[in-house]
mmCIF file of C-alpha atoms and ligand atoms in Angstrom:
data_model
loop_
_atom_site.group_PDB
_atom_site.id
_atom_site.type_symbol
_atom_site.label_atom_id
_atom_site.label_comp_id
_atom_site.label_asym_id
_atom_site.label_seq_id
_atom_site.Cartn_x
_atom_site.Cartn_y
_atom_site.Cartn_z
ATOM 1 C CA MET D 1 -2.158 -11.899 -18.685
ATOM 2 C CA VAL D 2 -0.220 -8.698 -18.013
ATOM 3 C CA VAL D 3 -2.045 -5.659 -19.446
ATOM 4 C CA LEU D 4 0.143 -2.914 -20.929
ATOM 5 C CA LYS D 5 -1.365 0.580 -20.784
ATOM 6 C CA THR D 6 -1.313 3.188 -23.516
ATOM 7 C CA THR D 7 -0.155 6.754 -22.895
ATOM 8 C CA ARG D 8 -3.792 7.833 -22.682
ATOM 9 C CA GLU D 9 -4.598 5.116 -20.173
ATOM 10 C CA LEU D 10 -1.590 6.109 -18.086
ATOM 11 C CA ALA D 11 -2.913 9.684 -17.952
ATOM 12 C CA ALA D 12 -6.244 8.345 -16.674
ATOM 13 C CA MET D 13 -4.402 6.267 -14.106
ATOM 14 C CA ARG D 14 -2.627 9.378 -12.870
ATOM 15 C CA ASP D 15 -6.040 10.945 -12.219
ATOM 16 C CA ALA D 16 -7.196 7.891 -10.261
ATOM 17 C CA GLY D 17 -3.835 7.870 -8.501
ATOM 18 C CA ARG D 18 -4.079 11.533 -7.550
ATOM 19 C CA ILE D 19 -7.521 11.030 -5.995
ATOM 20 C CA SER D 20 -6.253 7.989 -4.088
ATOM 21 C CA ALA D 21 -3.209 9.913 -2.874
ATOM 22 C CA ARG D 22 -5.205 12.922 -1.736
ATOM 23 C CA ALA D 23 -7.647 10.670 0.110
ATOM 24 C CA LEU D 24 -4.700 8.981 1.822
ATOM 25 C CA ARG D 25 -3.149 12.324 2.735
ATOM 26 C CA LEU D 26 -6.430 13.486 4.298
ATOM 27 C CA ALA D 27 -6.664 10.215 6.194
ATOM 28 C CA GLY D 28 -3.142 10.690 7.520
ATOM 29 C CA GLU D 29 -3.899 14.235 8.631
ATOM 30 C CA ALA D 30 -6.813 12.872 10.657
ATOM 31 C CA VAL D 31 -4.650 10.401 12.594
ATOM 32 C CA GLU D 32 -4.427 11.579 16.190
ATOM 33 C CA PRO D 33 -5.135 10.252 19.652
ATOM 34 C CA GLY D 34 -8.878 10.038 20.348
ATOM 35 C CA VAL D 35 -10.029 9.657 16.739
ATOM 36 C CA SER D 36 -11.904 6.515 15.741
ATOM 37 C CA THR D 37 -10.879 4.516 12.713
ATOM 38 C CA ALA D 38 -14.499 4.799 11.505
ATOM 39 C CA GLU D 39 -14.120 8.583 11.389
ATOM 40 C CA ILE D 40 -11.013 8.269 9.215
ATOM 41 C CA ASP D 41 -12.883 5.893 6.924
ATOM 42 C CA ARG D 42 -15.696 8.462 6.609
ATOM 43 C CA ILE D 43 -13.196 11.147 5.601
ATOM 44 C CA VAL D 44 -11.772 8.872 2.907
ATOM 45 C CA ARG D 45 -15.167 7.931 1.512
ATOM 46 C CA ARG D 46 -16.462 11.510 1.517
ATOM 47 C CA TYR D 47 -13.403 12.784 -0.339
ATOM 48 C CA ILE D 48 -13.332 10.036 -2.980
ATOM 49 C CA GLU D 49 -17.054 10.254 -3.683
ATOM 50 C CA GLY D 50 -16.834 14.054 -3.758
ATOM 51 C CA GLU D 51 -14.339 13.714 -6.607
ATOM 52 C CA GLY D 52 -16.802 11.618 -8.600
ATOM 53 C CA ALA D 53 -14.787 8.477 -7.934
ATOM 54 C CA THR D 54 -15.631 5.224 -6.166
ATOM 55 C CA PRO D 55 -13.720 3.764 -3.217
ATOM 56 C CA SER D 56 -12.038 0.696 -4.703
ATOM 57 C CA PHE D 57 -12.236 -1.365 -1.535
ATOM 58 C CA LEU D 58 -15.857 -0.696 -0.540
ATOM 59 C CA GLY D 59 -17.670 -3.959 -1.204
ATOM 60 C CA TYR D 60 -14.571 -5.597 -2.723
ATOM 61 C CA SER D 61 -15.092 -9.286 -1.915
ATOM 62 C CA GLY D 62 -17.493 -7.942 0.695
ATOM 63 C CA PHE D 63 -15.052 -5.580 2.454
ATOM 64 C CA PRO D 64 -17.303 -3.258 4.475
ATOM 65 C CA ALA D 65 -15.335 0.019 4.341
ATOM 66 C CA SER D 66 -13.530 2.445 2.004
ATOM 67 C CA ALA D 67 -10.160 2.301 3.756
ATOM 68 C CA CYS D 68 -8.281 -0.565 5.324
ATOM 69 C CA ILE D 69 -6.975 0.729 8.662
ATOM 70 C CA SER D 70 -4.491 -1.557 10.358
ATOM 71 C CA VAL D 71 -3.150 -0.558 13.771
ATOM 72 C CA ASN D 72 0.125 -1.794 15.331
ATOM 73 C CA GLU D 73 0.306 -5.598 14.961
ATOM 74 C CA VAL D 74 -2.366 -5.551 12.255
ATOM 75 C CA VAL D 75 -0.512 -5.895 8.966
ATOM 76 C CA ILE D 76 -3.260 -5.174 6.435
ATOM 77 C CA HIS D 77 -7.031 -5.317 5.890
ATOM 78 C CA GLY D 78 -8.022 -3.889 9.268
ATOM 79 C CA ILE D 79 -11.715 -2.963 9.292
ATOM 80 C CA PRO D 80 -12.420 0.548 10.585
ATOM 81 C CA HIS D 81 -14.996 0.721 13.356
ATOM 82 C CA LYS D 82 -16.354 3.348 15.660
ATOM 83 C CA GLY D 83 -15.263 1.555 18.802
ATOM 84 C CA GLN D 84 -11.618 1.600 17.763
ATOM 85 C CA ILE D 85 -10.066 4.771 19.146
ATOM 86 C CA LEU D 86 -6.483 5.637 18.202
ATOM 87 C CA ARG D 87 -4.035 6.137 21.050
ATOM 88 C CA GLU D 88 -0.772 7.994 21.420
ATOM 89 C CA GLY D 89 2.040 5.763 20.185
ATOM 90 C CA ASP D 90 -0.026 3.702 17.734
ATOM 91 C CA ILE D 91 1.237 3.153 14.229
ATOM 92 C CA VAL D 92 -1.634 3.275 11.782
ATOM 93 C CA SER D 93 -1.422 1.731 8.320
ATOM 94 C CA ILE D 94 -4.041 3.129 5.978
ATOM 95 C CA ASP D 95 -4.657 1.631 2.546
ATOM 96 C CA VAL D 96 -6.864 3.541 0.120
ATOM 97 C CA GLY D 97 -7.924 2.942 -3.474
ATOM 98 C CA ALA D 98 -10.090 4.942 -5.850
ATOM 99 C CA LEU D 99 -11.733 3.941 -9.121
ATOM 100 C CA TYR D 100 -12.037 6.872 -11.517
ATOM 101 C CA GLU D 101 -12.909 6.862 -15.204
ATOM 102 C CA GLY D 102 -12.334 3.140 -15.384
ATOM 103 C CA PHE D 103 -8.996 2.876 -13.566
ATOM 104 C CA HIS D 104 -7.881 2.237 -10.025
ATOM 105 C CA GLY D 105 -5.253 3.946 -7.923
ATOM 106 C CA ASP D 106 -4.011 2.061 -4.878
ATOM 107 C CA ASN D 107 -1.754 3.407 -2.139
ATOM 108 C CA ALA D 108 -0.941 2.965 1.525
ATOM 109 C CA TRP D 109 1.086 4.648 4.231
ATOM 110 C CA THR D 110 1.820 3.988 7.884
ATOM 111 C CA PHE D 111 1.252 7.060 10.043
ATOM 112 C CA ALA D 112 2.435 7.761 13.577
ATOM 113 C CA CYS D 113 -0.285 8.634 16.070
ATOM 114 C CA GLY D 114 1.333 11.282 18.236
ATOM 115 C CA ASP D 115 4.773 10.309 19.513
ATOM 116 C CA VAL D 116 5.759 6.715 18.755
ATOM 117 C CA SER D 117 8.594 4.626 20.130
ATOM 118 C CA LYS D 118 11.911 4.851 18.336
ATOM 119 C CA GLU D 119 11.578 1.174 17.424
ATOM 120 C CA ALA D 120 8.239 1.878 15.772
ATOM 121 C CA GLN D 121 9.650 4.879 13.937
ATOM 122 C CA ALA D 122 12.616 2.849 12.708
ATOM 123 C CA LEU D 123 10.303 0.146 11.336
ATOM 124 C CA MET D 124 8.211 2.752 9.540
ATOM 125 C CA ASP D 125 11.294 4.468 8.122
ATOM 126 C CA ALA D 126 12.780 1.217 6.853
ATOM 127 C CA THR D 127 9.499 0.098 5.290
ATOM 128 C CA ARG D 128 9.020 3.440 3.531
ATOM 129 C CA GLU D 129 12.592 3.381 2.221
ATOM 130 C CA SER D 130 12.181 -0.200 1.047
ATOM 131 C CA LEU D 131 9.203 0.890 -1.039
ATOM 132 C CA PHE D 132 11.413 3.379 -2.851
ATOM 133 C CA GLU D 133 14.134 0.748 -3.260
ATOM 134 C CA GLY D 134 11.512 -1.470 -4.898
ATOM 135 C CA ILE D 135 10.194 1.334 -7.097
ATOM 136 C CA ASN D 136 13.717 2.160 -8.237
ATOM 137 C CA ALA D 137 14.126 -1.414 -9.461
ATOM 138 C CA ALA D 138 10.913 -1.231 -11.529
ATOM 139 C CA ARG D 139 12.624 -0.544 -14.853
ATOM 140 C CA PRO D 140 12.287 -1.985 -18.323
ATOM 141 C CA GLY D 141 14.591 -4.957 -18.715
ATOM 142 C CA ASN D 142 14.482 -5.812 -15.029
ATOM 143 C CA ARG D 143 12.218 -8.543 -13.723
ATOM 144 C CA VAL D 144 9.684 -8.759 -10.916
ATOM 145 C CA GLY D 145 12.302 -10.534 -8.792
ATOM 146 C CA ASP D 146 14.483 -7.422 -8.935
ATOM 147 C CA ILE D 147 11.750 -5.422 -7.206
ATOM 148 C CA GLY D 148 11.214 -8.003 -4.482
ATOM 149 C CA SER D 149 14.872 -8.577 -3.856
ATOM 150 C CA ALA D 150 15.507 -4.816 -3.544
ATOM 151 C CA VAL D 151 12.813 -4.567 -0.860
ATOM 152 C CA GLN D 152 13.938 -7.716 0.898
ATOM 153 C CA ARG D 153 17.611 -6.821 0.933
ATOM 154 C CA TYR D 154 16.908 -3.399 2.405
ATOM 155 C CA VAL D 155 14.698 -4.524 5.275
ATOM 156 C CA GLU D 156 16.433 -7.778 6.168
ATOM 157 C CA ALA D 157 19.723 -5.884 6.505
ATOM 158 C CA ARG D 158 17.973 -3.940 9.267
ATOM 159 C CA GLY D 159 16.651 -7.027 11.048
ATOM 160 C CA TYR D 160 13.069 -6.930 9.789
ATOM 161 C CA SER D 161 11.107 -9.577 7.947
ATOM 162 C CA VAL D 162 9.056 -9.549 4.757
ATOM 163 C CA VAL D 163 5.466 -10.796 4.818
ATOM 164 C CA ARG D 164 5.197 -13.671 2.337
ATOM 165 C CA ASP D 165 1.485 -14.443 2.353
ATOM 166 C CA PHE D 166 0.426 -11.141 0.761
ATOM 167 C CA VAL D 167 2.094 -9.398 -2.163
ATOM 168 C CA GLY D 168 1.850 -6.432 -4.498
ATOM 169 C CA HIS D 169 0.131 -6.695 -7.848
ATOM 170 C CA GLY D 170 -0.598 -5.240 -11.222
ATOM 171 C CA VAL D 171 -3.194 -2.454 -11.065
ATOM 172 C CA GLY D 172 -5.354 -0.857 -13.741
ATOM 173 C CA ALA D 173 -8.914 -1.407 -14.900
ATOM 174 C CA LYS D 174 -8.955 -4.065 -12.200
ATOM 175 C CA LEU D 175 -7.737 -3.432 -8.675
ATOM 176 C CA HIS D 176 -5.671 -6.609 -8.775
ATOM 177 C CA GLU D 177 -4.093 -7.570 -12.065
ATOM 178 C CA GLU D 178 -1.172 -9.739 -13.029
ATOM 179 C CA PRO D 179 1.643 -9.990 -12.253
ATOM 180 C CA SER D 180 1.995 -10.653 -8.539
ATOM 181 C CA VAL D 181 4.758 -8.497 -7.075
ATOM 182 C CA PRO D 182 6.228 -10.217 -4.004
ATOM 183 C CA ASN D 183 8.349 -8.180 -1.622
ATOM 184 C CA TYR D 184 10.982 -10.897 -1.710
ATOM 185 C CA GLY D 185 12.686 -12.569 -4.610
ATOM 186 C CA THR D 186 15.733 -13.340 -6.644
ATOM 187 C CA PRO D 187 17.342 -10.740 -8.923
ATOM 188 C CA GLY D 188 16.818 -11.509 -12.602
ATOM 189 C CA ARG D 189 13.908 -13.911 -11.964
ATOM 190 C CA GLY D 190 10.205 -13.625 -12.685
ATOM 191 C CA VAL D 191 8.113 -11.680 -15.176
ATOM 192 C CA ARG D 192 10.065 -9.264 -17.359
ATOM 193 C CA LEU D 193 9.175 -5.608 -16.755
ATOM 194 C CA LEU D 194 7.969 -3.686 -19.809
ATOM 195 C CA PRO D 195 6.986 -0.081 -20.500
ATOM 196 C CA GLY D 196 3.235 0.331 -19.964
ATOM 197 C CA MET D 197 3.053 -2.051 -17.029
ATOM 198 C CA THR D 198 1.393 -0.557 -13.958
ATOM 199 C CA LEU D 199 2.139 -2.096 -10.590
ATOM 200 C CA ALA D 200 1.126 -1.591 -6.979
ATOM 201 C CA ILE D 201 4.340 -2.109 -5.027
ATOM 202 C CA GLU D 202 3.543 -2.541 -1.348
ATOM 203 C CA PRO D 203 6.069 -3.819 1.176
ATOM 204 C CA MET D 204 4.469 -5.233 4.335
ATOM 205 C CA ILE D 205 7.309 -5.448 6.810
ATOM 206 C CA ASN D 206 7.302 -6.992 10.267
ATOM 207 C CA GLN D 207 9.376 -6.161 13.309
ATOM 208 C CA GLY D 208 9.527 -9.842 14.278
ATOM 209 C CA VAL D 209 8.692 -13.024 12.383
ATOM 210 C CA HIS D 210 7.277 -12.881 8.856
ATOM 211 C CA GLN D 211 4.374 -15.199 9.643
ATOM 212 C CA VAL D 212 0.879 -13.739 9.794
ATOM 213 C CA GLU D 213 -2.594 -14.919 10.770
ATOM 214 C CA THR D 214 -6.078 -13.816 9.797
ATOM 215 C CA LEU D 215 -8.453 -12.909 12.628
ATOM 216 C CA ALA D 216 -11.957 -14.305 13.043
ATOM 217 C CA ASP D 217 -13.435 -11.207 11.351
ATOM 218 C CA GLY D 218 -12.192 -12.828 8.143
ATOM 219 C CA TRP D 219 -10.147 -9.778 7.136
ATOM 220 C CA SER D 220 -7.656 -8.445 9.673
ATOM 221 C CA VAL D 221 -4.205 -9.913 9.072
ATOM 222 C CA VAL D 222 -1.998 -9.765 12.166
ATOM 223 C CA THR D 223 1.593 -10.675 12.903
ATOM 224 C CA ALA D 224 1.870 -14.171 14.353
ATOM 225 C CA ASP D 225 4.077 -12.912 17.204
ATOM 226 C CA GLY D 226 2.044 -9.766 17.981
ATOM 227 C CA LYS D 227 4.914 -7.446 17.065
ATOM 228 C CA LEU D 228 4.494 -4.355 14.913
ATOM 229 C CA SER D 229 4.059 -4.240 11.148
ATOM 230 C CA ALA D 230 4.243 -1.392 8.636
ATOM 231 C CA HIS D 231 2.899 -1.018 5.098
ATOM 232 C CA PHE D 232 3.717 1.510 2.381
ATOM 233 C CA GLU D 233 2.389 1.375 -1.175
ATOM 234 C CA HIS D 234 2.450 3.325 -4.406
ATOM 235 C CA SER D 235 0.945 2.539 -7.774
ATOM 236 C CA ILE D 236 3.604 3.083 -10.408
ATOM 237 C CA ALA D 237 3.978 2.929 -14.164
ATOM 238 C CA ILE D 238 7.013 1.501 -15.885
ATOM 239 C CA THR D 239 8.148 3.815 -18.673
ATOM 240 C CA PRO D 240 11.143 3.710 -21.027
ATOM 241 C CA ASP D 241 12.740 6.306 -18.744
ATOM 242 C CA GLY D 242 12.102 4.319 -15.568
ATOM 243 C CA PRO D 243 9.395 4.179 -12.912
ATOM 244 C CA VAL D 244 6.784 6.937 -12.538
ATOM 245 C CA ILE D 245 4.704 7.140 -9.362
ATOM 246 C CA LEU D 246 0.995 7.440 -10.181
ATOM 247 C CA THR D 247 -0.271 7.941 -6.639
ATOM 248 C CA LEU D 248 0.997 11.452 -5.970
ATOM 249 C CA PRO D 249 -1.301 14.081 -4.446
ATOM 250 C CA ASP D 250 -0.087 16.991 -6.604
HETATM 251 MG MG1 LIG X 301 -2.542 -2.992 -3.222
#
C-alpha cells in the first residue's frame, strides 16, 4: 500500500531529510586520499546521533554500519572498514539515512576523491543530472514509469546503463515503502503519482553493462564487468505544485 503523508508529516520528513543531508555533506567533506571508509562512517554516525536521530541503516537487516560506502566498481551497499583507505582518483558513493521523530530521510551522492579521470567525472555528472531528470518527472498525474524513463533516457543517450536489480522506493515511517521506483521504465505506466507521496529516487548508473553481482560479504553490490558505477539519491515529496526535495542540508 502506498502511504500518503499529511502536511504535518511532510514537515517531519523535512527534518529527517535535513539531518540525512547534513550527514551526507559532512561525509563528502571527509572524502580525501588517505582516509579510511570506517572514519567516514564514524563521522556520519556521530553527527546523526548528535542530532538525536538514529542512523537508518545501522542494523537494518543486519547491516553493520551507519553509511553505505561504495568505491569505484561497487554500486551500492559497500561496508565501511578501517582497512579500506581512499586513494586519489577513486569515486566514492555514500548513502546515508536518518530516522528522526518517526520518519526516515534517505540520500546518496558520489564524491570524487582528489582528481578523478574525465571518464569518471562524466559518469558522475550524468548520474547526478539523471536524478534531477527523474525528480522533475515526479509530478501529480504522472506515473512511476515517467520517473524511470526520464532517468533511463538521459543516461542511455550518453552510453551508460541503468542497474535493474536495485531500485528506488517509497520512504517515510519505514525506510522502504511502496511503490518501487525503478530507474528504467515506460512513460505513462506504473503507479499513479499523487500529492503526499514521498519517494527515494536513486539512479544507480554503470559505465559498462547493467548487470551486477553481490560479493561474498553478502552486501557489496559490484558491476559484473568491474567498470565504474555512480549513485545519487534524494528523498522527495510530490506536492500539487510538483516535486519538493526533502533531503536538503539547509
Ligand atoms: Mg534508498
